[in-house]
mmCIF file of C-alpha atoms in Angstrom:
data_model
loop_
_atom_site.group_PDB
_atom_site.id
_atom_site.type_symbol
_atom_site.label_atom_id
_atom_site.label_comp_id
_atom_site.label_asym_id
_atom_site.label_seq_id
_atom_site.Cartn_x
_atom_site.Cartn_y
_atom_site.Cartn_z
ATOM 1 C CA UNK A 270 12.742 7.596 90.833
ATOM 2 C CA UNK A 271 10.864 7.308 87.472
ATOM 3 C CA UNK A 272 8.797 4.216 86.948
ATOM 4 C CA UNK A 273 10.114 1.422 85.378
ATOM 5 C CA UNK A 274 9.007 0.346 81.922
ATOM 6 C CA UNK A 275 8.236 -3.086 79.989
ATOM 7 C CA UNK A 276 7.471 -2.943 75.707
ATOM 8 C CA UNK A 277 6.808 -5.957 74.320
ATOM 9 C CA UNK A 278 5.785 -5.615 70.291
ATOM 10 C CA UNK A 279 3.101 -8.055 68.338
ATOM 11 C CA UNK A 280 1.775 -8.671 71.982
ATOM 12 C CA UNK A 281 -1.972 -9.388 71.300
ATOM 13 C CA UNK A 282 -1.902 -13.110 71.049
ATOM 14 C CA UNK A 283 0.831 -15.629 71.002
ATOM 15 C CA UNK A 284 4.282 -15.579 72.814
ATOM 16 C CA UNK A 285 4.197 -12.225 73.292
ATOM 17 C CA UNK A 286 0.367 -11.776 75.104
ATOM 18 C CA UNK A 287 1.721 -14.478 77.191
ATOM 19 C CA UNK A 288 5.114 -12.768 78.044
ATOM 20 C CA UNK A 289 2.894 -9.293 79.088
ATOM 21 C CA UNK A 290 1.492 -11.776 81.304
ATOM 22 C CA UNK A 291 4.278 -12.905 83.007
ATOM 23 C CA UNK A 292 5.935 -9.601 83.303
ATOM 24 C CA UNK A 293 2.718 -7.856 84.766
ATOM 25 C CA UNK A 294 3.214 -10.442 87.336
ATOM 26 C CA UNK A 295 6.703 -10.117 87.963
ATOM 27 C CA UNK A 296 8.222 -6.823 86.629
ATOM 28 C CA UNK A 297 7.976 -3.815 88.866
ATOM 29 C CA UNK A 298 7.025 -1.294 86.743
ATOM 30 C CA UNK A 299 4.421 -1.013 83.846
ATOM 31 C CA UNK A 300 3.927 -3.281 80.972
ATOM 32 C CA UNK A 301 2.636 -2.356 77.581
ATOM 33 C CA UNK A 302 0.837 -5.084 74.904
ATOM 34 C CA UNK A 303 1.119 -3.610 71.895
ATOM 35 C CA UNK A 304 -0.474 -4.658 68.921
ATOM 36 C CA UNK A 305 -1.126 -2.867 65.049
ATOM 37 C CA UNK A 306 -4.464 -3.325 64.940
ATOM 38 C CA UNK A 307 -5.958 -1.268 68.103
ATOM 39 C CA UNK A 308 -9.680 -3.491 68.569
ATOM 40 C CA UNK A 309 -6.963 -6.725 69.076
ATOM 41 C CA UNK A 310 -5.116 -5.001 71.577
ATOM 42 C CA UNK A 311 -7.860 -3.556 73.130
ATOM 43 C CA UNK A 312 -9.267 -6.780 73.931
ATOM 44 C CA UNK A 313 -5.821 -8.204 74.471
ATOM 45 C CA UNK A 314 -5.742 -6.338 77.478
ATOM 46 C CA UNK A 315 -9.151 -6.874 78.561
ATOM 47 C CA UNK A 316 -8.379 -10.680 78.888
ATOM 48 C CA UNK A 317 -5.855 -9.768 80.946
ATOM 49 C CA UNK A 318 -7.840 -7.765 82.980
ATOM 50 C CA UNK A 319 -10.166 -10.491 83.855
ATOM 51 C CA UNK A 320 -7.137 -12.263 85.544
ATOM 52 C CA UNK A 321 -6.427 -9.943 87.583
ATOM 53 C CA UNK A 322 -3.778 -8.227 85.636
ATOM 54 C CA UNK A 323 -2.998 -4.383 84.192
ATOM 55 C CA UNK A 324 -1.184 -4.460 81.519
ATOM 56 C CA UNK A 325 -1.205 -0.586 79.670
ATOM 57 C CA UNK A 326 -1.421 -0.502 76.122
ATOM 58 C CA UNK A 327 -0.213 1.252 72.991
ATOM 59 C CA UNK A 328 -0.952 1.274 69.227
ATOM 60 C CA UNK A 329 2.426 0.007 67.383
ATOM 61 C CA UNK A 330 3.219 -1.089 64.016
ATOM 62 C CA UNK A 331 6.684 -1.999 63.805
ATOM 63 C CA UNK A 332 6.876 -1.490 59.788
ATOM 64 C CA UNK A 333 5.406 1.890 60.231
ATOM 65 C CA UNK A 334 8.206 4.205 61.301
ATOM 66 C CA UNK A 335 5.863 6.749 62.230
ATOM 67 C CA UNK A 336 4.157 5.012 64.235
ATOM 68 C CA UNK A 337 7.449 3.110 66.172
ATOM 69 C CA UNK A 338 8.227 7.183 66.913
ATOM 70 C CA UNK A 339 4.774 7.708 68.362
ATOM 71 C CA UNK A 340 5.731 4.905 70.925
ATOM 72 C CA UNK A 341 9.245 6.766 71.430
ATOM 73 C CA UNK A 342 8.131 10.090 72.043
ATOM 74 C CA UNK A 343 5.029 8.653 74.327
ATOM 75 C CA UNK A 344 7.408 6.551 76.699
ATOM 76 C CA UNK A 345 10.350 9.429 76.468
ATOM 77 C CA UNK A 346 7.457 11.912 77.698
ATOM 78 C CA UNK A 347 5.481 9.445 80.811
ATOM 79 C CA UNK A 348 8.402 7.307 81.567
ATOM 80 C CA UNK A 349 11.799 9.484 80.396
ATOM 81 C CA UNK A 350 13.168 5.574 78.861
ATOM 82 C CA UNK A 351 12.710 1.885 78.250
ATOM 83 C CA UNK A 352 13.630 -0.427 80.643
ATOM 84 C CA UNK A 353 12.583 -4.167 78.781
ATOM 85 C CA UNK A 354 12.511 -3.953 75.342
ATOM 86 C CA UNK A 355 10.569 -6.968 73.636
ATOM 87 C CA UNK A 356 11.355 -7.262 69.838
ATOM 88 C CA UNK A 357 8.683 -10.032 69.384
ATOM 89 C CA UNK A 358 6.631 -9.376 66.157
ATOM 90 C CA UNK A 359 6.881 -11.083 63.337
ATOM 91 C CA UNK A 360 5.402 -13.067 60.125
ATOM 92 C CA UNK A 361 5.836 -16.672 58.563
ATOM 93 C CA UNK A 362 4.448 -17.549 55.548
ATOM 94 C CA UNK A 363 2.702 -21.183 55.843
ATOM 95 C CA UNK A 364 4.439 -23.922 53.797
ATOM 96 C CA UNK A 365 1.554 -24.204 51.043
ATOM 97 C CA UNK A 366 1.613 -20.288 50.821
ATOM 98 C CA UNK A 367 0.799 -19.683 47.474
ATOM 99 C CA UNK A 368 2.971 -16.738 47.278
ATOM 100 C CA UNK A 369 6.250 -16.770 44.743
ATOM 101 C CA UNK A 370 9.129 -17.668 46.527
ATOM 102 C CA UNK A 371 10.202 -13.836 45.802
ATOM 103 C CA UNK A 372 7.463 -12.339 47.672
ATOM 104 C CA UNK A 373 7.327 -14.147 50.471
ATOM 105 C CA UNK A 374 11.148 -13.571 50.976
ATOM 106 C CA UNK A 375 10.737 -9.962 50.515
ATOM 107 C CA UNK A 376 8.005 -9.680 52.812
ATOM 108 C CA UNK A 377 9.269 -11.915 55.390
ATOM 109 C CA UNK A 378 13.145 -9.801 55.421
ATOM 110 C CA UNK A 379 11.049 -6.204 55.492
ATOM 111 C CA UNK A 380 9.022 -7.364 58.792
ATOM 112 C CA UNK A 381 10.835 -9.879 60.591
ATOM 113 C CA UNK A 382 14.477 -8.254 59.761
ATOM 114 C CA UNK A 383 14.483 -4.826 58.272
ATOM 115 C CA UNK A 384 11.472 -3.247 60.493
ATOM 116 C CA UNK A 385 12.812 -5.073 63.795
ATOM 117 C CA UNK A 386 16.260 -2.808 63.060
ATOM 118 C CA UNK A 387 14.078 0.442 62.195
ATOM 119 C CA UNK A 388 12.109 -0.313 65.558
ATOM 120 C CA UNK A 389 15.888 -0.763 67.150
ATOM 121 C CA UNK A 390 17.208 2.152 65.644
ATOM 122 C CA UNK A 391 14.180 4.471 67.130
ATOM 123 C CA UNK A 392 13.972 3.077 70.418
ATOM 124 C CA UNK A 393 17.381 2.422 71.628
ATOM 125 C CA UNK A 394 18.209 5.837 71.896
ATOM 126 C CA UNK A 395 15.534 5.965 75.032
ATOM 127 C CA UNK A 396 17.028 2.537 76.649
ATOM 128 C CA UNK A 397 17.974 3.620 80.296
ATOM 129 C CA UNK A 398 21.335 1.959 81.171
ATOM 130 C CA UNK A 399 21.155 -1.378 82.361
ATOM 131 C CA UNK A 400 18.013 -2.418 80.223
ATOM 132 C CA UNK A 401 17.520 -5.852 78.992
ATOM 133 C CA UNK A 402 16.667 -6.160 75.005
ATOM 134 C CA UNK A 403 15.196 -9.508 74.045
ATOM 135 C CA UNK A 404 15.064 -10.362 70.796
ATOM 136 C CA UNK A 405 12.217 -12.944 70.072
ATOM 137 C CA UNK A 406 14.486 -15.759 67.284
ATOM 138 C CA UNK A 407 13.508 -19.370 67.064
ATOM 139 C CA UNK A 408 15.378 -22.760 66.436
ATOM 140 C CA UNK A 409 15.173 -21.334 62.796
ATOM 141 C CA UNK A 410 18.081 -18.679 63.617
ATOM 142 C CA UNK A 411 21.043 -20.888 64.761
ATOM 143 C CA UNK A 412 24.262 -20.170 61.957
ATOM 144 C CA UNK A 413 23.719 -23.776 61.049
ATOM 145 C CA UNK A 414 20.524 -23.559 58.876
ATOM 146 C CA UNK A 415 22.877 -21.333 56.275
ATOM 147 C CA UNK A 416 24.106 -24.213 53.623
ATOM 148 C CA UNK A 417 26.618 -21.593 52.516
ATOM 149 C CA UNK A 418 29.982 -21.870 55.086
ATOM 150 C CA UNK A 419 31.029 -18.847 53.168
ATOM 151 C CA UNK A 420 27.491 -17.221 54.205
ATOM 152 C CA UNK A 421 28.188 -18.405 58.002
ATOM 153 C CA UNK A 422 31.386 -16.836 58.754
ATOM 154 C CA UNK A 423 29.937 -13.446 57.393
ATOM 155 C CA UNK A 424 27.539 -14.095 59.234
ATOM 156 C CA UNK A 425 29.860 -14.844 62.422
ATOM 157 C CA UNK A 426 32.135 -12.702 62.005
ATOM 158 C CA UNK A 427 32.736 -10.083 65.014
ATOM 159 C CA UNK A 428 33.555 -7.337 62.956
ATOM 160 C CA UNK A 429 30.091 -7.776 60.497
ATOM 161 C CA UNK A 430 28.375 -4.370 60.742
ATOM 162 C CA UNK A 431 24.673 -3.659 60.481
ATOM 163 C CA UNK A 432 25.504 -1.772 57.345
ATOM 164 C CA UNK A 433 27.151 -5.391 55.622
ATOM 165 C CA UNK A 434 23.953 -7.549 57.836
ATOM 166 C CA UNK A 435 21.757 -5.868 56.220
ATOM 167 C CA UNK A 436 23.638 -5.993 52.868
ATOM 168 C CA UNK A 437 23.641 -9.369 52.834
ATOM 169 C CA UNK A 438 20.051 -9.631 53.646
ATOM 170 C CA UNK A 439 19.433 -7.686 50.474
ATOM 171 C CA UNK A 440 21.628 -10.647 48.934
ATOM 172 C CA UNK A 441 19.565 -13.245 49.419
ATOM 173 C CA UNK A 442 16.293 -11.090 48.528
ATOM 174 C CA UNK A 443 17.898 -10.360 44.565
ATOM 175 C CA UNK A 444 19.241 -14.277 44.695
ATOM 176 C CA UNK A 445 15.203 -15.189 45.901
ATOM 177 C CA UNK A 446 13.968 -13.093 43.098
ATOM 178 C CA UNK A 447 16.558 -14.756 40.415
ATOM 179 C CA UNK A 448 15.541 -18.417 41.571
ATOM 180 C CA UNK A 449 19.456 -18.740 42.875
ATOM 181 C CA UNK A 450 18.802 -18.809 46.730
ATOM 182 C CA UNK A 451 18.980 -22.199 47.738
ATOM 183 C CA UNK A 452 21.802 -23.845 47.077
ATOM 184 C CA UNK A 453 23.706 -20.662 49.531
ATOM 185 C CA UNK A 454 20.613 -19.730 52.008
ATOM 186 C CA UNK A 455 18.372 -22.915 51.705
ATOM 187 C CA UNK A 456 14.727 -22.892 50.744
ATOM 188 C CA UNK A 457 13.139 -20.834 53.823
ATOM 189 C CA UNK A 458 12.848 -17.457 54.039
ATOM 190 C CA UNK A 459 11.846 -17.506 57.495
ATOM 191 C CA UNK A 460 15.036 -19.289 58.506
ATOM 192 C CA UNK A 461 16.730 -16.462 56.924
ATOM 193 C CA UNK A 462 15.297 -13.779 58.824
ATOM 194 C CA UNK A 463 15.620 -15.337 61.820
ATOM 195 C CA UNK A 464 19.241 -15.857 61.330
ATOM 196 C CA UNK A 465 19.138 -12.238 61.135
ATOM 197 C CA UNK A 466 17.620 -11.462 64.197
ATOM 198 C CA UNK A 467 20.357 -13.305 65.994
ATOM 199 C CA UNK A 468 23.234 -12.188 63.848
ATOM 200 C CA UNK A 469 21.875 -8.389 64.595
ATOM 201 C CA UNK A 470 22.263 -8.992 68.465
ATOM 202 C CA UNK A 471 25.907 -10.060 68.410
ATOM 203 C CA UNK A 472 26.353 -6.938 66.579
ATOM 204 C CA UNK A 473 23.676 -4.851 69.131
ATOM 205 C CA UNK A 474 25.495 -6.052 72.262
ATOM 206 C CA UNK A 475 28.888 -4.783 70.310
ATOM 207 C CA UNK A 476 27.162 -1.457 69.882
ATOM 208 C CA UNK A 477 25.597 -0.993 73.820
ATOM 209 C CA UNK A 478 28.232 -2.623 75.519
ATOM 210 C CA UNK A 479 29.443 0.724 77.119
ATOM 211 C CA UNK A 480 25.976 1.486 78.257
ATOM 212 C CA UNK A 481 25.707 -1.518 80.298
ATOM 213 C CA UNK A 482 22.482 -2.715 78.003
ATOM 214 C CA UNK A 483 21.821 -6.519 77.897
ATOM 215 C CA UNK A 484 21.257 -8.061 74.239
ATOM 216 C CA UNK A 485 19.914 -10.982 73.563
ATOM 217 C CA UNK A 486 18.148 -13.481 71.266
ATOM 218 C CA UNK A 487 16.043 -15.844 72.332
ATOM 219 C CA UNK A 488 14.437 -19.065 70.894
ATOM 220 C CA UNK A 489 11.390 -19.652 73.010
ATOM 221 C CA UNK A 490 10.543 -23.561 71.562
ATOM 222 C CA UNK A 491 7.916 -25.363 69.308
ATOM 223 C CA UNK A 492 4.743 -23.060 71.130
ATOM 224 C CA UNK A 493 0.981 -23.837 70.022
ATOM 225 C CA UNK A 494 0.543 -20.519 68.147
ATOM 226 C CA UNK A 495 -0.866 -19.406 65.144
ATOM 227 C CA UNK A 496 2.793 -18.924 63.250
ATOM 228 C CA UNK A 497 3.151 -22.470 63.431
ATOM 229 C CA UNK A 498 -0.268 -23.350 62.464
ATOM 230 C CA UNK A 499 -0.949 -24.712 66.265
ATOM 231 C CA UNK A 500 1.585 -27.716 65.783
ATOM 232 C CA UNK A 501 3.496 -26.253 68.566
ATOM 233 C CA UNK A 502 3.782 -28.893 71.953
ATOM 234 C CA UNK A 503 4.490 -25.828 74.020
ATOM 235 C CA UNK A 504 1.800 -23.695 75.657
ATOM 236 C CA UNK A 505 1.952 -19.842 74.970
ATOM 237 C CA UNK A 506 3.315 -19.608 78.913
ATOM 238 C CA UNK A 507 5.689 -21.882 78.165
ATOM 239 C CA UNK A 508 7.122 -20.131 75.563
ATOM 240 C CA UNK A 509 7.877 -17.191 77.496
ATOM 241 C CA UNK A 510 9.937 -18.826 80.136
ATOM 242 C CA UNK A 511 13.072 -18.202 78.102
ATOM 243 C CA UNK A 512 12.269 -14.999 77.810
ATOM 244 C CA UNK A 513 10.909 -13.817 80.761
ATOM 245 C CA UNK A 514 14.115 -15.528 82.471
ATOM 246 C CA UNK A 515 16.909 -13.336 80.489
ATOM 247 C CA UNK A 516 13.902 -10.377 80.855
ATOM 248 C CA UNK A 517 14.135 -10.619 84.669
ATOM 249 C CA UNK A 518 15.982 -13.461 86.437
ATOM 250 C CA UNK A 519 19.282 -14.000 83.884
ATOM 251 C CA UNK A 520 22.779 -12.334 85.678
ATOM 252 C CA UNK A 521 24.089 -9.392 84.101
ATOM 253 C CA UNK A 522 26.847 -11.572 82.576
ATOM 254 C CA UNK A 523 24.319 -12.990 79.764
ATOM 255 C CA UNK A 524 24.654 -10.785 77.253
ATOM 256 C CA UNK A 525 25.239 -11.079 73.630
ATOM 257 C CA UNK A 526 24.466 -14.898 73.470
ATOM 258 C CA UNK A 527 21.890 -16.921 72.207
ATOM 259 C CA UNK A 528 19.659 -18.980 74.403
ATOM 260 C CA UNK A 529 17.587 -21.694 73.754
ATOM 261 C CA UNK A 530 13.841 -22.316 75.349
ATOM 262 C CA UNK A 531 15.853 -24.112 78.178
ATOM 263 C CA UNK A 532 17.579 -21.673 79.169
ATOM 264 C CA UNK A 533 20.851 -22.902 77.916
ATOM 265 C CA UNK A 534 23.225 -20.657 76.301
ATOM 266 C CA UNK A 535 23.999 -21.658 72.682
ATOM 267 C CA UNK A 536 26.464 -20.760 70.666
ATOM 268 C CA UNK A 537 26.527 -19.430 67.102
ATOM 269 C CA UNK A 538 28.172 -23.591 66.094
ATOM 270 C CA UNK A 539 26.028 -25.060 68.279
ATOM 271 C CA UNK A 540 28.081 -25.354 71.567
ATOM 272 C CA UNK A 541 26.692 -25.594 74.994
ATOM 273 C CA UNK A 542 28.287 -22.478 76.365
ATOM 274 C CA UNK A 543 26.502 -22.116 79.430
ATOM 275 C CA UNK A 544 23.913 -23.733 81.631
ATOM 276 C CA UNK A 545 21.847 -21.628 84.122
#
């Protein structure tokens, strides 16, 4: 049988170092931290190390295709598939940024939205039936942060494609470069992509459903990391209980859904679907 396999992207620090840490104590099978820049990862995984732990690394930019096929051809070759797939990295402008509102929306859609689907679109072909896909969201990407209820059922909608998604997302980029965002999409960009994230696993579960894959987004809590300028209450290892539950512990049921740092299952309005 061929060893099992954990990717978790933008794994250096944060969230994700501390979800490598709690699958290289859990998951049996190897783990890879991943990181763009190679010295960070490098000594990512040497921190590990010194607790005891072996986490395996590999180079990865997600907004570098090039590189996300590197990673595809390198697990496809040692492992023959993906069993955990991570989608964790991502950017947020700070809230004095100095950047035009344009720029930072542009930006923010390209690596938190458009390079998360590229990184999708190249690895998924290599998911083994029955993996687990966890896609890293945040209180920011419930429907209800859209001021636009015409924007929300798009957005909701069970027939939305990635094709209209990501048409939409290129809506709200033109309306942030015209000044005519807010009154539809509100005033953060980050919110935005994050509502993107989740709105591209409802339609990612529709898509693997006969393959027995698990989709999911996750919104791991407030966590003490850089992204939120260490305002965070939670610890890194906090933040990863969420995931590392629907990684490893949640029943092949959850799937599709959206599940807060809890553990509860959330839906798209806000309902309490489900409590594990």
């Amino acid at each position: 049988m061929p060893t099992k396999v954990a990717v978790v992207t933008g794994s250096n620090k944060g969230i994700g170092f501390a979800i490598v840490r709690g699958l290289c104590k859990r998951f049996d099978g190897d783990v890879y931290l991943t990181s763009r820049d190679l010295n960070r990862g490098q000594n990512a995984v040497a921190e590990l190390n010194k607790e005891g732990l072996r986490p395996k690394y590999h180079q990865l930019d997600i907004t570098d295709p090039k590189s996300v096929e590197k990673l595809r051809d390198y697990l496809k070759e040692n492992y023959g598939g993906i069993d955990i797939l991570v989608n964790n990295a991502a950017i947020a402008f700070k809230v004095n940024a100095p950047e035009p509102v344009a720029v930072q929306a542009e930006q923010t859609l390209f690596v938190n939205y458009y390079s998360v689907l590229s990184t999708c679109e190249i690895l998924f072909p290599i998911l083994r039936n029955g993996a687990r896909v966890i896609n890293i969201s945040s209180s920011c990407g419930h429907l209800s942060k859209i001021k636009s209820e015409k924007l929300r059922n798009q957005l909701k909608d069970p027939n939305l494609t990635i094709e209209g998604l990501s048409s939409m997302m290129q809506e709200y980029i033109d309306a942030a470069k015209q000044g005519t965002h807010a009154a539809d999409w509100g005033n953060s960009c980050y919110v935005v992509s994050k509502v993107a994230v989740t709105a591209l696993t409802m339609i990612q579960q529709r898509m693997l459903a006969d393959r027995d894959i698990k989709v999911n987004a996750v919104h791991p809590g407030y966590v003490d990391t850089d992204m939120t300028s260490h305002k965070g209450v939670l610890t890194i290892d906090e933040g990863a209980v969420a995931p590392l539950y629907i990684a490893l512990d949640a029943p092949d049921s959850v799937k599709g859904q959206y599940i807060w740092n809890d553990k509860r299952i959330i839906s798209w309005e806000g309902k309490l679907v489900d409590r594990d």
